[in-house]
């Protein structure tokens, strides 16, 4: 537990039904009380949060604010239920809003984007049901919730003024963290996880007609920026705390380069689709974890393309892109 006269940081670990394992959510306890992320919408998660609030000498109405690091359901699922009980104000990045509110028009754009992207990159038609399954999972473990205020990074947290929001895109394009300069503590969400590399997920552009972000390139840029910050301890949303963030970031960047080299080597000859490469790179999980393995593969191809080493070629007869060495 970190504390001074103004804010204490309390941590609660909540089991999730996802392969990433339990999530750590945080309570900033002071004159103003803020929950940082809320866990998935499960009975167990709700009961654990209810007990956690009581153990900290609080009742529901003492929670003033919910700060959401990003839109994934293991982080936002219980938002609506907690708002109903607390009247707390929800803060998130503007680009996370349509996911949190489950905006119907945006979700249609989301599904269309993935159907097109997967088809054009060699995912067989029979596997396109992943897009709907992902949506059903979102709806099973979250429900539409309000966002009362949007922030983009650099804002002081009202009522918990020692905390400043930091824009940390990559894992998602709207990811936010909180930083306390006094003791160098960062509540880093999924930006950096000690035990596993944080996936830079491919996402649809915030609005139709825009180009998709290249998440691994965005993430590497953000990692280089965060590595220079005077962070002494990162409290991550998964796994253990991180004491040596710059060293871990340097290791992750090296691993990116190694994986990119491996992919480059696999592209000798006539070239391959993203799907074919993901099957070679992740033979045991590419079917079970399609969104994750596809994102990981495409991200590293983006990196190679940025360095002028590969390019996607449109194969008209097949209606797909194949990546080839330059």
Tab-separated table of C-alpha atoms in Angstrom:
chain	number	residue	atom	x	y	z
A	1	UNK	CA	0.000	0.000	0.000
A	2	UNK	CA	1.243	3.461	-1.009
A	3	UNK	CA	-0.012	6.430	0.985
A	4	UNK	CA	0.424	9.984	2.187
A	5	UNK	CA	-2.029	12.389	3.820
A	6	UNK	CA	-3.991	12.856	0.596
A	7	UNK	CA	-4.345	9.510	-1.182
A	8	UNK	CA	-3.903	5.847	-0.395
A	9	UNK	CA	-3.680	3.298	-3.203
A	10	UNK	CA	-5.472	0.036	-2.466
A	11	UNK	CA	-5.352	-2.932	-4.834
A	12	UNK	CA	-7.929	-5.652	-5.449
A	13	UNK	CA	-7.230	-8.720	-7.592
A	14	UNK	CA	-10.308	-10.056	-9.400
A	15	UNK	CA	-10.503	-13.384	-11.300
A	16	UNK	CA	-11.558	-13.118	-14.961
A	17	UNK	CA	-12.793	-15.746	-17.425
A	18	UNK	CA	-10.074	-14.695	-19.904
A	19	UNK	CA	-6.687	-16.233	-20.732
A	20	UNK	CA	-4.862	-13.151	-19.368
A	21	UNK	CA	-5.925	-14.247	-15.856
A	22	UNK	CA	-6.916	-12.030	-12.895
A	23	UNK	CA	-7.126	-8.245	-13.170
A	24	UNK	CA	-5.841	-5.764	-10.582
A	25	UNK	CA	-8.123	-2.813	-10.003
A	26	UNK	CA	-7.204	0.096	-7.726
A	27	UNK	CA	-8.910	2.402	-5.264
A	28	UNK	CA	-7.485	5.905	-4.778
A	29	UNK	CA	-8.757	6.642	-1.300
A	30	UNK	CA	-8.711	10.235	-0.119
A	31	UNK	CA	-11.209	13.066	0.306
A	32	UNK	CA	-12.267	11.998	-3.176
A	33	UNK	CA	-12.403	8.273	-3.941
A	34	UNK	CA	-11.611	6.967	-7.420
A	35	UNK	CA	-11.819	3.412	-8.753
A	36	UNK	CA	-9.264	2.722	-11.491
A	37	UNK	CA	-10.954	0.080	-13.701
A	38	UNK	CA	-13.763	-2.144	-12.430
A	39	UNK	CA	-13.350	-5.691	-13.750
A	40	UNK	CA	-15.668	-7.821	-15.925
A	41	UNK	CA	-19.420	-8.050	-15.386
A	42	UNK	CA	-19.524	-11.225	-13.306
A	43	UNK	CA	-21.264	-11.944	-9.999
A	44	UNK	CA	-17.900	-12.830	-8.407
A	45	UNK	CA	-16.269	-9.549	-9.507
A	46	UNK	CA	-19.191	-7.505	-8.203
A	47	UNK	CA	-19.174	-9.245	-4.800
A	48	UNK	CA	-15.402	-8.815	-4.467
A	49	UNK	CA	-15.651	-5.065	-5.176
A	50	UNK	CA	-18.529	-4.712	-2.720
A	51	UNK	CA	-16.437	-6.406	0.025
A	52	UNK	CA	-13.351	-4.384	-0.966
A	53	UNK	CA	-15.244	-1.104	-0.508
A	54	UNK	CA	-16.506	-2.214	2.929
A	55	UNK	CA	-13.027	-3.374	3.999
A	56	UNK	CA	-11.758	0.121	3.209
A	57	UNK	CA	-14.336	1.672	5.543
A	58	UNK	CA	-16.454	3.007	2.681
A	59	UNK	CA	-19.945	2.574	1.304
A	60	UNK	CA	-20.987	2.653	-2.359
A	61	UNK	CA	-21.870	6.352	-2.349
A	62	UNK	CA	-18.314	7.241	-1.222
A	63	UNK	CA	-17.032	6.318	-4.713
A	64	UNK	CA	-16.886	9.615	-6.599
A	65	UNK	CA	-15.232	8.592	-9.818
A	66	UNK	CA	-14.339	5.702	-12.119
A	67	UNK	CA	-11.185	6.126	-14.219
A	68	UNK	CA	-11.093	3.640	-17.121
A	69	UNK	CA	-7.658	2.920	-18.580
A	70	UNK	CA	-9.172	1.491	-21.802
A	71	UNK	CA	-12.255	-0.211	-23.200
A	72	UNK	CA	-11.562	-3.956	-22.819
A	73	UNK	CA	-14.330	-5.780	-20.971
A	74	UNK	CA	-12.096	-7.096	-18.179
A	75	UNK	CA	-11.565	-3.406	-17.283
A	76	UNK	CA	-14.974	-1.794	-17.930
A	77	UNK	CA	-17.580	-4.569	-17.578
A	78	UNK	CA	-19.079	-3.481	-14.224
A	79	UNK	CA	-19.084	0.261	-14.983
A	80	UNK	CA	-22.870	0.619	-15.486
A	81	UNK	CA	-23.707	-1.385	-12.353
A	82	UNK	CA	-21.293	0.612	-10.173
A	83	UNK	CA	-22.485	3.965	-11.580
A	84	UNK	CA	-26.044	2.948	-10.695
A	85	UNK	CA	-25.061	2.311	-7.078
A	86	UNK	CA	-22.653	5.205	-6.611
A	87	UNK	CA	-23.554	8.025	-9.022
A	88	UNK	CA	-19.802	8.111	-9.773
A	89	UNK	CA	-18.571	10.103	-12.763
A	90	UNK	CA	-16.842	8.014	-15.441
A	91	UNK	CA	-13.631	9.243	-17.110
A	92	UNK	CA	-12.192	7.702	-20.291
A	93	UNK	CA	-10.440	8.632	-23.515
A	94	UNK	CA	-12.851	9.955	-26.212
A	95	UNK	CA	-12.011	7.058	-28.560
A	96	UNK	CA	-12.957	4.531	-25.853
A	97	UNK	CA	-16.459	6.011	-25.515
A	98	UNK	CA	-18.254	4.083	-28.322
A	99	UNK	CA	-16.957	0.779	-26.898
A	100	UNK	CA	-18.029	1.637	-23.345
A	101	UNK	CA	-21.466	2.914	-24.419
A	102	UNK	CA	-21.721	0.022	-26.939
A	103	UNK	CA	-22.774	2.545	-29.608
A	104	UNK	CA	-24.713	0.587	-32.269
A	105	UNK	CA	-23.439	2.575	-35.271
A	106	UNK	CA	-19.818	2.244	-34.136
A	107	UNK	CA	-20.213	-1.487	-33.477
A	108	UNK	CA	-21.508	-1.944	-37.045
A	109	UNK	CA	-18.401	-0.077	-38.291
A	110	UNK	CA	-16.252	-2.270	-35.980
A	111	UNK	CA	-17.639	-5.534	-37.400
A	112	UNK	CA	-17.449	-4.355	-41.023
A	113	UNK	CA	-13.818	-3.292	-40.517
A	114	UNK	CA	-12.793	-6.713	-39.163
A	115	UNK	CA	-14.709	-8.724	-41.763
A	116	UNK	CA	-12.950	-6.750	-44.514
A	117	UNK	CA	-9.505	-6.817	-42.870
A	118	UNK	CA	-9.626	-10.551	-42.147
A	119	UNK	CA	-10.897	-11.461	-45.645
A	120	UNK	CA	-8.264	-9.316	-47.385
A	121	UNK	CA	-5.493	-10.905	-45.311
A	122	UNK	CA	-6.327	-14.530	-45.951
A	123	UNK	CA	-8.568	-15.525	-43.037
A	124	UNK	CA	-10.845	-18.320	-44.356
A	125	UNK	CA	-14.550	-17.492	-44.608
A	126	UNK	CA	-15.453	-20.193	-42.065
A	127	UNK	CA	-13.403	-18.341	-39.393
A	128	UNK	CA	-15.050	-14.933	-39.873
A	129	UNK	CA	-17.551	-15.902	-37.157
A	130	UNK	CA	-14.807	-14.780	-34.714
A	131	UNK	CA	-15.997	-11.204	-35.277
A	132	UNK	CA	-19.500	-12.016	-33.992
A	133	UNK	CA	-18.116	-14.184	-31.204
A	134	UNK	CA	-15.972	-11.277	-30.036
A	135	UNK	CA	-19.059	-9.044	-29.971
A	136	UNK	CA	-21.050	-11.641	-28.006
A	137	UNK	CA	-18.184	-11.842	-25.491
A	138	UNK	CA	-18.266	-8.039	-25.107
A	139	UNK	CA	-22.000	-8.143	-24.507
A	140	UNK	CA	-21.739	-11.089	-22.071
A	141	UNK	CA	-19.159	-9.427	-19.795
A	142	UNK	CA	-20.161	-5.771	-20.019
A	143	UNK	CA	-23.200	-3.601	-20.647
A	144	UNK	CA	-23.657	-0.078	-22.046
A	145	UNK	CA	-22.336	2.484	-19.556
A	146	UNK	CA	-22.098	6.283	-19.553
A	147	UNK	CA	-18.884	8.320	-19.887
A	148	UNK	CA	-19.278	11.705	-18.173
A	149	UNK	CA	-15.943	13.281	-19.040
A	150	UNK	CA	-13.311	12.521	-21.677
A	151	UNK	CA	-9.590	13.011	-21.157
A	152	UNK	CA	-6.664	12.620	-23.536
A	153	UNK	CA	-3.629	12.727	-21.204
A	154	UNK	CA	-2.023	15.493	-19.169
A	155	UNK	CA	-5.079	16.240	-17.030
A	156	UNK	CA	-4.828	16.469	-13.234
A	157	UNK	CA	-7.306	14.125	-11.553
A	158	UNK	CA	-9.816	16.394	-9.839
A	159	UNK	CA	-10.036	15.632	-6.118
A	160	UNK	CA	-6.923	13.397	-6.320
A	161	UNK	CA	-4.681	16.214	-7.584
A	162	UNK	CA	-1.359	14.400	-7.097
A	163	UNK	CA	-2.342	12.088	-9.971
A	164	UNK	CA	-1.965	13.097	-13.623
A	165	UNK	CA	-3.351	11.180	-16.610
A	166	UNK	CA	-0.773	9.984	-19.157
A	167	UNK	CA	-1.648	8.958	-22.727
A	168	UNK	CA	-0.121	5.493	-23.270
A	169	UNK	CA	-1.449	4.133	-26.600
A	170	UNK	CA	-0.472	0.807	-28.138
A	171	UNK	CA	-2.337	-2.020	-26.413
A	172	UNK	CA	-5.352	0.050	-27.491
A	173	UNK	CA	-5.253	3.367	-29.305
A	174	UNK	CA	-7.051	5.069	-26.385
A	175	UNK	CA	-5.085	3.712	-23.416
A	176	UNK	CA	-4.521	5.976	-20.397
A	177	UNK	CA	-2.436	5.593	-17.231
A	178	UNK	CA	-2.146	7.629	-14.008
A	179	UNK	CA	1.147	8.932	-12.634
A	180	UNK	CA	2.115	10.373	-9.246
A	181	UNK	CA	5.357	12.334	-9.562
A	182	UNK	CA	5.986	12.562	-5.802
A	183	UNK	CA	6.951	8.900	-5.463
A	184	UNK	CA	7.118	7.818	-9.110
A	185	UNK	CA	4.125	5.449	-8.943
A	186	UNK	CA	2.234	4.746	-12.171
A	187	UNK	CA	-1.068	2.887	-12.425
A	188	UNK	CA	-0.272	1.561	-15.868
A	189	UNK	CA	-3.298	-0.553	-16.869
A	190	UNK	CA	-2.297	-2.984	-19.638
A	191	UNK	CA	0.434	-0.728	-21.020
A	192	UNK	CA	3.177	-2.910	-19.574
A	193	UNK	CA	2.774	-6.321	-17.925
A	194	UNK	CA	5.704	-7.951	-16.140
A	195	UNK	CA	5.078	-11.592	-16.977
A	196	UNK	CA	3.865	-11.354	-20.608
A	197	UNK	CA	4.155	-8.903	-23.470
A	198	UNK	CA	1.086	-6.696	-23.823
A	199	UNK	CA	-0.531	-7.277	-27.221
A	200	UNK	CA	-0.837	-4.236	-29.512
A	201	UNK	CA	-4.354	-4.953	-30.805
A	202	UNK	CA	-5.464	-3.997	-34.293
A	203	UNK	CA	-8.544	-1.765	-33.993
A	204	UNK	CA	-10.888	-0.076	-36.440
A	205	UNK	CA	-10.208	3.629	-36.962
A	206	UNK	CA	-12.176	5.875	-34.594
A	207	UNK	CA	-14.396	6.940	-37.513
A	208	UNK	CA	-15.204	5.280	-40.861
A	209	UNK	CA	-13.050	6.554	-43.710
A	210	UNK	CA	-9.903	7.042	-41.624
A	211	UNK	CA	-6.886	4.756	-42.018
A	212	UNK	CA	-6.300	2.141	-39.341
A	213	UNK	CA	-3.600	2.926	-36.802
A	214	UNK	CA	-0.524	0.701	-36.895
A	215	UNK	CA	-0.685	-0.389	-33.252
A	216	UNK	CA	2.787	-1.869	-32.794
A	217	UNK	CA	4.424	1.270	-34.229
A	218	UNK	CA	2.273	3.439	-31.933
A	219	UNK	CA	3.118	1.186	-28.975
A	220	UNK	CA	6.876	1.285	-29.606
A	221	UNK	CA	6.773	5.075	-29.782
A	222	UNK	CA	4.840	5.229	-26.493
A	223	UNK	CA	7.221	2.731	-24.830
A	224	UNK	CA	10.220	4.869	-25.791
A	225	UNK	CA	8.489	7.914	-24.266
A	226	UNK	CA	7.459	6.143	-21.033
A	227	UNK	CA	10.938	4.587	-20.621
A	228	UNK	CA	12.302	8.116	-20.048
A	229	UNK	CA	9.806	8.973	-17.285
A	230	UNK	CA	10.974	8.961	-13.623
A	231	UNK	CA	8.813	5.943	-12.747
A	232	UNK	CA	9.912	3.978	-9.700
A	233	UNK	CA	7.083	1.488	-9.609
A	234	UNK	CA	4.397	0.486	-12.076
A	235	UNK	CA	1.251	-1.069	-10.684
A	236	UNK	CA	-0.041	-3.048	-13.639
A	237	UNK	CA	-3.575	-4.307	-14.248
A	238	UNK	CA	-2.252	-7.862	-14.589
A	239	UNK	CA	0.470	-9.671	-12.705
A	240	UNK	CA	3.036	-8.221	-10.324
A	241	UNK	CA	4.290	-4.663	-9.977
A	242	UNK	CA	7.218	-3.524	-12.146
A	243	UNK	CA	10.255	-1.896	-10.528
A	244	UNK	CA	12.533	-1.617	-13.581
A	245	UNK	CA	10.220	-0.319	-16.312
A	246	UNK	CA	12.961	1.046	-18.639
A	247	UNK	CA	14.828	-2.278	-18.588
A	248	UNK	CA	11.625	-4.238	-19.300
A	249	UNK	CA	10.692	-1.864	-22.141
A	250	UNK	CA	14.161	-2.286	-23.713
A	251	UNK	CA	13.690	-6.079	-23.499
A	252	UNK	CA	10.221	-5.892	-25.128
A	253	UNK	CA	11.518	-3.682	-27.961
A	254	UNK	CA	14.326	-6.178	-28.632
A	255	UNK	CA	11.795	-9.024	-28.718
A	256	UNK	CA	9.751	-7.070	-31.295
A	257	UNK	CA	12.847	-6.781	-33.492
A	258	UNK	CA	13.599	-10.508	-33.126
A	259	UNK	CA	10.049	-11.507	-34.076
A	260	UNK	CA	10.106	-9.122	-37.053
A	261	UNK	CA	13.345	-10.813	-38.240
A	262	UNK	CA	11.735	-14.226	-37.908
A	263	UNK	CA	8.732	-13.103	-39.986
A	264	UNK	CA	11.026	-11.593	-42.602
A	265	UNK	CA	12.741	-14.969	-42.927
A	266	UNK	CA	9.383	-16.741	-43.390
A	267	UNK	CA	8.578	-14.493	-46.368
A	268	UNK	CA	11.214	-15.917	-48.713
A	269	UNK	CA	9.713	-16.825	-52.063
A	270	UNK	CA	6.240	-15.903	-53.288
A	271	UNK	CA	5.066	-14.224	-50.083
A	272	UNK	CA	2.397	-15.066	-47.530
A	273	UNK	CA	-0.814	-13.702	-46.051
A	274	UNK	CA	-1.091	-12.460	-42.477
A	275	UNK	CA	-3.188	-15.540	-41.676
A	276	UNK	CA	-0.632	-17.984	-43.135
A	277	UNK	CA	2.147	-16.309	-41.159
A	278	UNK	CA	0.150	-16.356	-37.917
A	279	UNK	CA	-0.421	-20.122	-38.389
A	280	UNK	CA	3.356	-20.624	-38.735
A	281	UNK	CA	4.253	-18.362	-35.817
A	282	UNK	CA	1.572	-19.597	-33.401
A	283	UNK	CA	0.702	-23.144	-34.534
A	284	UNK	CA	-0.918	-24.201	-31.254
A	285	UNK	CA	-3.121	-21.122	-30.672
A	286	UNK	CA	-3.702	-19.317	-34.001
A	287	UNK	CA	-7.231	-20.771	-34.369
A	288	UNK	CA	-8.228	-20.390	-30.713
A	289	UNK	CA	-6.817	-16.870	-30.297
A	290	UNK	CA	-7.322	-15.463	-33.802
A	291	UNK	CA	-7.694	-11.733	-32.895
A	292	UNK	CA	-4.550	-11.864	-30.737
A	293	UNK	CA	-2.316	-13.816	-33.154
A	294	UNK	CA	-3.555	-11.842	-36.184
A	295	UNK	CA	-2.811	-8.520	-34.416
A	296	UNK	CA	0.628	-9.719	-33.352
A	297	UNK	CA	1.539	-10.843	-36.884
A	298	UNK	CA	0.156	-7.778	-38.694
A	299	UNK	CA	1.857	-5.464	-36.166
A	300	UNK	CA	5.280	-6.923	-36.951
A	301	UNK	CA	4.586	-6.726	-40.697
A	302	UNK	CA	3.748	-3.033	-40.180
A	303	UNK	CA	7.144	-2.672	-38.479
A	304	UNK	CA	8.958	-4.382	-41.370
A	305	UNK	CA	7.021	-2.275	-43.883
A	306	UNK	CA	7.945	0.894	-41.980
A	307	UNK	CA	11.613	-0.112	-42.364
A	308	UNK	CA	11.117	-0.658	-46.114
A	309	UNK	CA	11.769	-4.403	-45.911
A	310	UNK	CA	8.381	-5.858	-46.901
A	311	UNK	CA	5.327	-4.702	-48.802
A	312	UNK	CA	1.789	-6.028	-49.224
A	313	UNK	CA	0.899	-6.980	-52.820
A	314	UNK	CA	-2.791	-7.175	-53.836
A	315	UNK	CA	-3.437	-10.501	-55.598
A	316	UNK	CA	-6.424	-9.731	-57.811
A	317	UNK	CA	-7.341	-13.363	-58.617
A	318	UNK	CA	-7.580	-14.225	-54.908
A	319	UNK	CA	-8.812	-10.866	-53.525
A	320	UNK	CA	-6.123	-10.950	-50.844
A	321	UNK	CA	-2.874	-9.268	-49.856
A	322	UNK	CA	0.342	-11.250	-49.754
A	323	UNK	CA	3.360	-9.771	-48.022
A	324	UNK	CA	6.666	-10.091	-49.828
A	325	UNK	CA	10.252	-9.171	-49.077
A	326	UNK	CA	11.373	-5.963	-50.781
